[in-house]
Coordinates of C-alpha atoms and ligand atoms in Angstrom, one line a residue:
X1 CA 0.0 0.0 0.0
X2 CA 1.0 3.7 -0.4
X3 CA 1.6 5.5 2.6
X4 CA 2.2 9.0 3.8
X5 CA 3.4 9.6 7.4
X6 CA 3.5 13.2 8.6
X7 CA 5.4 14.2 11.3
X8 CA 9.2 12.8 11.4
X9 CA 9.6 12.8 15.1
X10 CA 9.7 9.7 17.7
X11 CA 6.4 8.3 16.3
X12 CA 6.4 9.4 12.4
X13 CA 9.9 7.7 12.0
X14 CA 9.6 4.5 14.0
X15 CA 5.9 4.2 12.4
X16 CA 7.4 4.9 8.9
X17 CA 10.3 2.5 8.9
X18 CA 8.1 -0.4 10.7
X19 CA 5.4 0.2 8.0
X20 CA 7.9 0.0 5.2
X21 CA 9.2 -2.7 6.5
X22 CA 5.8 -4.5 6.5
X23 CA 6.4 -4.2 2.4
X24 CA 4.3 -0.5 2.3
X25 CA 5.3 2.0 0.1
X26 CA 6.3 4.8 2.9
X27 CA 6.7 8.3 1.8
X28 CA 7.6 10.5 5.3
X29 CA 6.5 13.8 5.4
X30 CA 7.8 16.9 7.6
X31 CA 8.1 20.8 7.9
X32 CA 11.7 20.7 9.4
X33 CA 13.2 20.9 5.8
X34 CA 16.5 20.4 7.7
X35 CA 15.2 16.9 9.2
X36 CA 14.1 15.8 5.9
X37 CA 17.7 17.1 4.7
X38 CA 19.2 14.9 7.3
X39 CA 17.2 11.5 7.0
X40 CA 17.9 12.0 3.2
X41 CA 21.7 12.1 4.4
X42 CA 20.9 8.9 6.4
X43 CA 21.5 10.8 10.1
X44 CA 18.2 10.2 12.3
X45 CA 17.9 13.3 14.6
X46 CA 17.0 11.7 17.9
X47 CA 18.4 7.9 19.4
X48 CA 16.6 5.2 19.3
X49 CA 17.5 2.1 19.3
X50 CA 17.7 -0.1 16.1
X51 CA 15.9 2.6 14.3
X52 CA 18.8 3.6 12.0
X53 CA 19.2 0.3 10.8
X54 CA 15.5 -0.4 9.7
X55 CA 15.5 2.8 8.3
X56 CA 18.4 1.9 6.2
X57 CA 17.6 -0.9 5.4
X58 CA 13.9 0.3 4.0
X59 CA 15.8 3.2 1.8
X60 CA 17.9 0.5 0.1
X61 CA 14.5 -1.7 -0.9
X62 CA 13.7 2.3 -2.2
X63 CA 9.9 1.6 0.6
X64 CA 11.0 4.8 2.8
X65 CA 10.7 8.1 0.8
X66 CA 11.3 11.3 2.9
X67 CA 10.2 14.7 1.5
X68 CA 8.9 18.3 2.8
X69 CA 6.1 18.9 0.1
X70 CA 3.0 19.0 1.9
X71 CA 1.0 18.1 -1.2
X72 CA 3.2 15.8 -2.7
X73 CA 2.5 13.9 0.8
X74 CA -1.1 14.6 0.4
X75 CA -1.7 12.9 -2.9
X76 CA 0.8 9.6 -2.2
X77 CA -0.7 8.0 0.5
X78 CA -4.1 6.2 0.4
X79 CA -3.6 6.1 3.8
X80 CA -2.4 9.1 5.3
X81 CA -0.9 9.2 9.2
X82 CA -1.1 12.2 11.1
X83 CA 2.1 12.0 13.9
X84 CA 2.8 15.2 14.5
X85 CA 3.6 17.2 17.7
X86 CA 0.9 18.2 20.4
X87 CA 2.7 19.7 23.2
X88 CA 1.2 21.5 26.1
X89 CA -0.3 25.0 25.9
X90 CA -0.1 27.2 28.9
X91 CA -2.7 25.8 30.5
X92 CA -1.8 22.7 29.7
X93 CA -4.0 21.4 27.2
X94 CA -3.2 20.0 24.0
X95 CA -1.5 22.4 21.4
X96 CA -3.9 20.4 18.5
X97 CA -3.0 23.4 15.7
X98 CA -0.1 21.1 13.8
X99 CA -2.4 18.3 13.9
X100 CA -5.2 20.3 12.1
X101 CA -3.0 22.2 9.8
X102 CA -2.4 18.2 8.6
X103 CA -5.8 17.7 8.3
X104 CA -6.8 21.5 6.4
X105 CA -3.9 19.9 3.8
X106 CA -5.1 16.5 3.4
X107 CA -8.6 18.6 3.2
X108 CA -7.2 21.3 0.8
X109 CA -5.5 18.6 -1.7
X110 CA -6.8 15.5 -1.3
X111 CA -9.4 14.3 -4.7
X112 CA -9.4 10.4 -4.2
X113 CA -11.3 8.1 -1.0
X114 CA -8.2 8.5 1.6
X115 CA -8.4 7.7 5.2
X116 CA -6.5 10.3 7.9
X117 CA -5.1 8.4 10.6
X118 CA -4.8 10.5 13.7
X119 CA -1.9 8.8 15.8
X120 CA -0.9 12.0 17.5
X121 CA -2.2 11.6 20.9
X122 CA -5.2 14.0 21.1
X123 CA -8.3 14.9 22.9
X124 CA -11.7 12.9 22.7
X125 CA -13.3 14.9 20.0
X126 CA -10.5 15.7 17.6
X127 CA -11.3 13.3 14.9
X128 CA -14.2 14.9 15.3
X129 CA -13.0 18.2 14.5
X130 CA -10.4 16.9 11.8
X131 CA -13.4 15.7 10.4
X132 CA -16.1 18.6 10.3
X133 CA -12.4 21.0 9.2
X134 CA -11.7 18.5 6.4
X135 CA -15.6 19.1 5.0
X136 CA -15.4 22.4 5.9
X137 CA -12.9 23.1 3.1
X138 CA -13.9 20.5 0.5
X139 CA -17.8 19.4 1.2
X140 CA -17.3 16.8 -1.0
X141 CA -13.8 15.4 0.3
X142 CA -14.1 11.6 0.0
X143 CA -11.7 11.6 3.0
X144 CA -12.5 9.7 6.0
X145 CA -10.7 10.4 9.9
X146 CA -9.8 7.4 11.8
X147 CA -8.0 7.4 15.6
X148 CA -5.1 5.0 15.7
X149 CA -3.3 6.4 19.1
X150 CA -0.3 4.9 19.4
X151 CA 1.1 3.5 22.7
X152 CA 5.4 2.4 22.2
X153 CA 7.7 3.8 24.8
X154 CA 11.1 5.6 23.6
X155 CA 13.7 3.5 24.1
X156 CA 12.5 0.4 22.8
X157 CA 10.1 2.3 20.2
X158 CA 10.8 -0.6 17.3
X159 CA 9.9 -3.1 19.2
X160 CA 6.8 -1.4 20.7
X161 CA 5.5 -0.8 17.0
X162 CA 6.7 -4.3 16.2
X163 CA 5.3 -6.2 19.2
X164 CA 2.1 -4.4 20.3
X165 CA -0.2 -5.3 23.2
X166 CA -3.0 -4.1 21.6
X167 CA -3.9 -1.4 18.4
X168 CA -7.0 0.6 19.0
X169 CA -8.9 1.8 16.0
X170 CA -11.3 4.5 16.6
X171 CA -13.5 5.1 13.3
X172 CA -17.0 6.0 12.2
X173 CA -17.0 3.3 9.3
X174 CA -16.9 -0.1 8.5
X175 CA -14.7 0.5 5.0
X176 CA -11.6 2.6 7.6
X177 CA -11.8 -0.9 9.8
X178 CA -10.6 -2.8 7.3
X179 CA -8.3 -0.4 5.6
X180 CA -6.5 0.3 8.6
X181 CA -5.8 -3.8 9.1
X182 CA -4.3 -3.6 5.5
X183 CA -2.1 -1.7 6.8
X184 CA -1.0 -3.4 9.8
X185 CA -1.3 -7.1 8.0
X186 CA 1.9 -9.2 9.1
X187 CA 1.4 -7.6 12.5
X188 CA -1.9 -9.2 13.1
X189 CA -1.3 -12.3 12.1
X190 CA 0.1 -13.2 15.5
X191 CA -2.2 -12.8 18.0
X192 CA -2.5 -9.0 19.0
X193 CA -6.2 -7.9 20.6
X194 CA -7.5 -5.5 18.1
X195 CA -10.0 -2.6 19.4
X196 CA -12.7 -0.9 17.0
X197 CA -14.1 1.3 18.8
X198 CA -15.7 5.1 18.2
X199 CA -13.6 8.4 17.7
X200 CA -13.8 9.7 21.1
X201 CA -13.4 5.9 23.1
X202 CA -10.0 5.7 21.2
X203 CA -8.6 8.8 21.7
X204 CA -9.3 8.5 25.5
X205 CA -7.6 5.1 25.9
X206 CA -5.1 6.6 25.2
X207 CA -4.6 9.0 27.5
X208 CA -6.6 7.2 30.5
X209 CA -3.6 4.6 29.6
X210 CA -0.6 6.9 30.2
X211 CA -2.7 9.2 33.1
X212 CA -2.7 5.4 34.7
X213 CA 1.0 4.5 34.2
X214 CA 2.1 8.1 35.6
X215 CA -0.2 7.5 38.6
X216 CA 1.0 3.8 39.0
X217 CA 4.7 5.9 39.2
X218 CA 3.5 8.5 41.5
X219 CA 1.5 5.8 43.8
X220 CA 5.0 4.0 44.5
X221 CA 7.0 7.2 44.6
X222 CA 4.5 8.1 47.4
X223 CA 5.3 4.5 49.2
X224 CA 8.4 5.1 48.7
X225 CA 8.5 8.3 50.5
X226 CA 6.6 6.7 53.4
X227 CA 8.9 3.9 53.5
X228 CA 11.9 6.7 54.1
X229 CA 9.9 7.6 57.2
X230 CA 9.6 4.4 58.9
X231 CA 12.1 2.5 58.0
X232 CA 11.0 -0.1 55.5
X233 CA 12.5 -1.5 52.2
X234 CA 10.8 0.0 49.2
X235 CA 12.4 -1.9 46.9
X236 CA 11.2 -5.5 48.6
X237 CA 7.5 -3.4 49.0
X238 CA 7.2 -3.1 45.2
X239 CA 8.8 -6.6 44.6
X240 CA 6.0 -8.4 46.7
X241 CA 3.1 -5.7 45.5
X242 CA 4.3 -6.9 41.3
X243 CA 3.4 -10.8 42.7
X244 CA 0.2 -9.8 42.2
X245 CA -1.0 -10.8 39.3
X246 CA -4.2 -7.8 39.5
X247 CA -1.1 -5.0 40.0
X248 CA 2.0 -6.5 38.1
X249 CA 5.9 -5.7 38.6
X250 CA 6.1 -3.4 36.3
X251 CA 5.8 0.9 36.8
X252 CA 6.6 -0.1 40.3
X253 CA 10.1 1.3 40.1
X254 CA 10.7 4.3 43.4
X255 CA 12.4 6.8 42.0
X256 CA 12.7 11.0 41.7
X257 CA 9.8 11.1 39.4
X258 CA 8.5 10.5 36.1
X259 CA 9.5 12.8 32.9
X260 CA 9.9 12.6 29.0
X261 CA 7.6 14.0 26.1
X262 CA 4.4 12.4 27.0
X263 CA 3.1 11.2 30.7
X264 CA 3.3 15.1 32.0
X265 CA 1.6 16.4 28.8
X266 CA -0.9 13.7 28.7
X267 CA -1.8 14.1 32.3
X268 CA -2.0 18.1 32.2
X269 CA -4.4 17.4 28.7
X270 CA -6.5 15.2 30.1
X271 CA -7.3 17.1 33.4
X272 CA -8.0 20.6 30.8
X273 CA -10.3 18.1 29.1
X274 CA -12.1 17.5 32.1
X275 CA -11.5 21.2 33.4
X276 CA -13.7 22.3 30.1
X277 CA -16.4 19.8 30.4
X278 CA -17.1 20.8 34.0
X279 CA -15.1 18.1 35.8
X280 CA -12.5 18.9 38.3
X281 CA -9.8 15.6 37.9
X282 CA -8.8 15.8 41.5
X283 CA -6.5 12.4 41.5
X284 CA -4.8 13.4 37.9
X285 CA -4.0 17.1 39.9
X286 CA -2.8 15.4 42.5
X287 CA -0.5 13.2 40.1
X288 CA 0.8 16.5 38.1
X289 CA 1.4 17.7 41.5
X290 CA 3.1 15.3 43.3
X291 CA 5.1 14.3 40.4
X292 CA 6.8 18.0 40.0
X293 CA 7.1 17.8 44.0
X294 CA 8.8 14.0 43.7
X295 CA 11.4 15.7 41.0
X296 CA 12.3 18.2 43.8
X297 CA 12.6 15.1 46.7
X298 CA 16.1 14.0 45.9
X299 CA 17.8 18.0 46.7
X300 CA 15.9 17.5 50.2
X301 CA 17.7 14.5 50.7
X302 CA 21.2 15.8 49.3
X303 CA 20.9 18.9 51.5
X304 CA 20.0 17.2 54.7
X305 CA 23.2 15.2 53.9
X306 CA 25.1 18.4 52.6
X307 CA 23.8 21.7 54.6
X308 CA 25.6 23.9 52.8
X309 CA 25.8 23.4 49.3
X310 CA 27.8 26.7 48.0
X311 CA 31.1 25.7 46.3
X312 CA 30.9 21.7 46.4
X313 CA 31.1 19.8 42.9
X314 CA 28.0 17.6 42.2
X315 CA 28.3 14.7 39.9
X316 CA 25.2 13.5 38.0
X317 CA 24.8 10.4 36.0
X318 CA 22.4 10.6 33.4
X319 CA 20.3 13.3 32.1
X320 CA 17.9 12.0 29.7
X321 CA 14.7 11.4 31.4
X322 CA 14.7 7.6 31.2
X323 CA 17.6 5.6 29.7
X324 CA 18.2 4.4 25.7
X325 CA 16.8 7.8 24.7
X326 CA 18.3 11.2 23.9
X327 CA 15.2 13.1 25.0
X328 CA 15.3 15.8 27.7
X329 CA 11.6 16.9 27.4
X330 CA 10.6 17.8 31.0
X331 CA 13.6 15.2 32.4
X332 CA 13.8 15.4 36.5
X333 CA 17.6 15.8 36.0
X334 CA 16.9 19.5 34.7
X335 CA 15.4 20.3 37.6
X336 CA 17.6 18.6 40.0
X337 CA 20.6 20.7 38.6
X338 CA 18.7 24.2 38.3
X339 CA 18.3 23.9 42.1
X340 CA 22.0 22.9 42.6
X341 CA 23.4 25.6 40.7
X342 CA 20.7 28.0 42.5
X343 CA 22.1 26.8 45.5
X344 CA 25.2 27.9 44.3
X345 CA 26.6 24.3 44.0
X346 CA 29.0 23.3 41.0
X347 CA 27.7 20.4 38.2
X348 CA 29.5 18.3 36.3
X349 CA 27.3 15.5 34.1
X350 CA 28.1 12.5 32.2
X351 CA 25.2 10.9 30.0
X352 CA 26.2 8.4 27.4
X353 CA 23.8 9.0 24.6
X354 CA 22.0 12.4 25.9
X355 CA 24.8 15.2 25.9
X356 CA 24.0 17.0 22.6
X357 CA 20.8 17.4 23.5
X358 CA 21.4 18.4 26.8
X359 CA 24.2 21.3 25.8
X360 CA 21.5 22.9 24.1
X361 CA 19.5 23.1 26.9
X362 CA 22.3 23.5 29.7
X363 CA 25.0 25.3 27.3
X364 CA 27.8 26.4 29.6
X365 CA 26.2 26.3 33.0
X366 CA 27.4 22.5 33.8
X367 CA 30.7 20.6 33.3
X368 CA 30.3 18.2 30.9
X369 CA 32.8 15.2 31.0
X370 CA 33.3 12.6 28.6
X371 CA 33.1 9.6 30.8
X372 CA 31.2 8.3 34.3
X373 CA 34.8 8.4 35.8
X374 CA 35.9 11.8 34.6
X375 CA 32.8 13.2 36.0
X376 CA 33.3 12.6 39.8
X377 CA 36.4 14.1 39.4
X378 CA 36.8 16.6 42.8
X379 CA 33.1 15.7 43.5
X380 CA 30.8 15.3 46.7
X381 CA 28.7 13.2 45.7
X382 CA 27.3 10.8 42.9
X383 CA 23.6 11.5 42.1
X384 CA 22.3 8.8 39.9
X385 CA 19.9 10.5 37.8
X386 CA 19.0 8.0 34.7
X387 CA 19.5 4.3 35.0
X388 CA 21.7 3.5 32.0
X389 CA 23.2 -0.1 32.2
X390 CA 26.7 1.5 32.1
X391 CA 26.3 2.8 36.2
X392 CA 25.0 -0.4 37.1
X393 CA 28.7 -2.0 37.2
X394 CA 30.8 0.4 38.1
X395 CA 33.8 0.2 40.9
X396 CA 33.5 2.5 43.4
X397 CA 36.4 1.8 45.3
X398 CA 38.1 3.3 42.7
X399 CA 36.2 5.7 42.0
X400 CA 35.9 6.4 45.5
X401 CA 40.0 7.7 45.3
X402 CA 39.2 10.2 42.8
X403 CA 36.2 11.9 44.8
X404 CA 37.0 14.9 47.6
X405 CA 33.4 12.5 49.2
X406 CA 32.1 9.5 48.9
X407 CA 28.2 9.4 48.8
X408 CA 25.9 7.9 46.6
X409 CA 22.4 9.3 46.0
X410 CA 20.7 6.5 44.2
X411 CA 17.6 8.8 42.5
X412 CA 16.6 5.2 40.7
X413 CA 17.7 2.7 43.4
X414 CA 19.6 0.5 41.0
X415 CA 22.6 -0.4 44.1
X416 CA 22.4 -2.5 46.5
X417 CA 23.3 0.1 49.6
X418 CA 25.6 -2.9 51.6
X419 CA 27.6 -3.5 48.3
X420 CA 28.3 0.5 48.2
X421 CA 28.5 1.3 51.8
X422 CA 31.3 -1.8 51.7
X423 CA 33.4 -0.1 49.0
X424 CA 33.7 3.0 51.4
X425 CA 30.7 5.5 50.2
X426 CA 27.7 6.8 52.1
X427 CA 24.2 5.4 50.3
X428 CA 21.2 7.3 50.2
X429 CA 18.4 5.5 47.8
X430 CA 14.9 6.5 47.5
X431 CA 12.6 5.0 50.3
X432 CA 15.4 2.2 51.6
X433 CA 18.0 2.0 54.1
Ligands
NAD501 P1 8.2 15.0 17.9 O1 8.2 16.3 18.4 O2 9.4 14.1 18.0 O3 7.9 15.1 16.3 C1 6.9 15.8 15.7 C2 7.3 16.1 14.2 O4 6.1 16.7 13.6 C3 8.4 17.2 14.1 O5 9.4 16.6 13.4 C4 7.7 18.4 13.4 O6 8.6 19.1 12.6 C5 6.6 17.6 12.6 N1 5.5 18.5 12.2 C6 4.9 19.5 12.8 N2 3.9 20.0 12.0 C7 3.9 19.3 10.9 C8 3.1 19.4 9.7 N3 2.1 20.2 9.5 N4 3.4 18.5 8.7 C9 4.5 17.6 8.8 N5 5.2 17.5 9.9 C10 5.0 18.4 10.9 O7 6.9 14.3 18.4 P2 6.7 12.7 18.9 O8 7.4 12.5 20.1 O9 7.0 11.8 17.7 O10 5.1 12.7 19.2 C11 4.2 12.9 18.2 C12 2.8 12.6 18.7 O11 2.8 11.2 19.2 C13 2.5 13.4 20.0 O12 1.1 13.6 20.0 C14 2.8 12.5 21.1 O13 2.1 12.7 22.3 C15 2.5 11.1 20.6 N6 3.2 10.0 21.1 C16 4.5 10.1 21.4 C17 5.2 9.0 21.9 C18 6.7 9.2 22.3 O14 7.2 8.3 23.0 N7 7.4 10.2 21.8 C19 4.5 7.8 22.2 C20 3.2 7.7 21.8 C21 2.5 8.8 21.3

């Protein structure tokens, strides 16, 4: 099938590639000429992993196209994927005006039957709109709006798309249905629960979905927090909590918060959705809340250690917002380091895949080293920001000779505190001894 996917971002890319790699004809679509310049050059603009190689491997079989003509894009695709940004307004809701100036083009230029897939995640009642817009231009547009939300993590984004736990279609006809499983044919073949649903239903699975995952984050964060007061092991908490098979293991992790490009948008859309249709969201405010509290909760525990923060090197490890991505949208480490250097503290950071994208949000105000070692160079204290694998095995002892003090503030509780506190440091996790 011919496809156009707008939007070259996390989403738009990984869906391209997998698509073409299903045998589709992918032509990707996007207004960052300089992307398209880029993934024309064969450089992808953001990590993730094994996406360069499909996508290579797709331009070589001449299935993944990449161009910034917005009606070239238009007229390609029978099917047509929206996957274009909707970051927060001010007030937190959605930002929908990318993903209707994709449908007012596929509305302006589009002749044939063609369905619009929205997998942006958006409000209940977009499709809606995309719909009514697209007829509002062209009354006679052939063009039919289908919800597709799309639910892969960054970080393992291929496999996500590859291995789904379930595809939600949202659509107002039985012709869009079937369409929309040509398109993900080979995927379906294995057992993957399929939901057809209405417009509105599939566009709030997906955010009741990542409203419960951030919640599921906060709910142990908040355990853990308790756990720090009395003494208990949050670690062994969540462990035995995950046995159960009506809670599961995993979103159980303690930690100083959760960040990235989607859960705090998500959250902050859904309670404005509720917000304009008369509903006050008290748990989601509470989630929003407690989250941006939670990101603050590792300074209270590294100035209770450290009273006096002026002049003392800080080492943090990690900076994306979870590991195997480059992406700093709204990661806790930002936060943690604007309150050191307000404090008057000095930084010095190591991430292994995250640095570029950090400098151009840090630029000169941190140190930034070249390796885990050079970075506690002088320092404090470790702060252990983003589990990547690399800090899980590292040798403190000999670390320890490098540092003017050994502590360990373990922000995602990957050590074991007696293995650390045996190779000379002070261990401070999050809601354990
Ligand atoms: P992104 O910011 O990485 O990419 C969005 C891309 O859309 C950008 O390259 C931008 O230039 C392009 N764009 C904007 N307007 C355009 C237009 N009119 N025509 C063509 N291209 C245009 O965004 P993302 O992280 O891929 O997210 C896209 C959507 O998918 C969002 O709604 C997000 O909430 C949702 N989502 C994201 C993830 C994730 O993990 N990142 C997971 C599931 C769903």
């Amino acid at each position: 099938m011919k496809i156009s996917v707008f939007g070259t971002g996390y989403v738009g890319l990984v869906t391209g590639a997998s698509l073409a790699e299903l045998g589709h004809e992918i032509l990707c679509v996007d207004i960052d000429t300089q992307k398209i310049k880029q993934l024309e050059e064969g450089i992808i603009p953001f990590y993730e992993p094994g996406l360069k190689e499909l996508v290579q491997k797709n331009r070589i079989k001449k299935r993944l196209n990449f161009t910034p003509e917005i009606e070239q894009g238009v007229i390609f695709g029978e099917v047509i994927f929206n996957c274009v940004g909707t970051p927060s307004k001010k007030d937190g809701s959605a930002d929908l005006s990318y993903v209707l100036q994709v449908a007012e083009s596929v509305g302006k230029f589009a002749q044939d039957y063609k369905i619009l897939v929205n997998k942006s995640t958006v409000p209940p009642g977009t499709a809606r709109k995309c719909q009514e817009l697209i007829l509002k231009i062209n009354s006679q547009s052939p063009v039919k709006v289908v919800s597709n939300p799309e639910f892969l993590a960054e970080g393992k984004a291929v496999s996500d798309f590859a291995h789904p736990d379930k595809i939600v279609f949202g659509a107002e006809e039985e012709k869009a249905f079937s369409i929309l499983k040509k398109v993900y044919m080979g995927r379906m073949r294995g057992y993957i629960p399929v939901v057809e649903t209405d417009w509105e239903t599939a566009e709030m699975i997906k955010y009741a979905n990542n409203s419960f995952l951030a919640t599921k984050i906060s709910f142990i964060n908040e355990v853990a927090n308790i756990c720090d007061k009395v003494g208990a092991d949050v670690r062994v908490v969540s462990q035995a909590m995950g046995m159960d098979y009506r809670i599961n293991p995993r979103f159980l992790n303690a930690g100083i918060g959760y960040g990235g490009s989607c859960f705090p948008k998500d959250v902050r859309a859904l309670l404005q959705v509720a917000k304009e249709n008369n509903y006050e969201a008290r748990l989601l405010q509470e989630v929003d809340f407690f989250n941006e509290r939670q990101k603050q909760h590792l300074l209270t525990k590294i100035k209770k250690r450290f009273p006096v923060l002026v002049g003392k090197t800080f080492t943090l490890w990690g900076l994306s917002f979870k590991p195997k991505t480059s992406d700093m949208r709204e990661a806790p480490s930002l936060v943690l380091i604007e309150n050191l250097l307000n404090f008057g503290a000095n930084v010095q950071v190591y991430d292994p895949i995250a640095m570029e994208e950090a400098k151009k949000i840090l630029g000169e105000k941190v140190h930034f080293c070249s390796s885990a070692e050079e970075a506690v160079m002088g320092s404090s204290a470790i702060l252990l920001v983003t589990e990547w694998d690399e800090f899980r095995n590292v040798d403190f002892l000999e670390l320890g000779k490098q540092m003017k003090e050994r502590v360990v503030f373990d922000g995602r509780n990957i050590y074991e505190p007696e293995v650390v506190r045996e190779e000379g440091f002070e261990y401070f996790g999050m809601g354990r001894k």
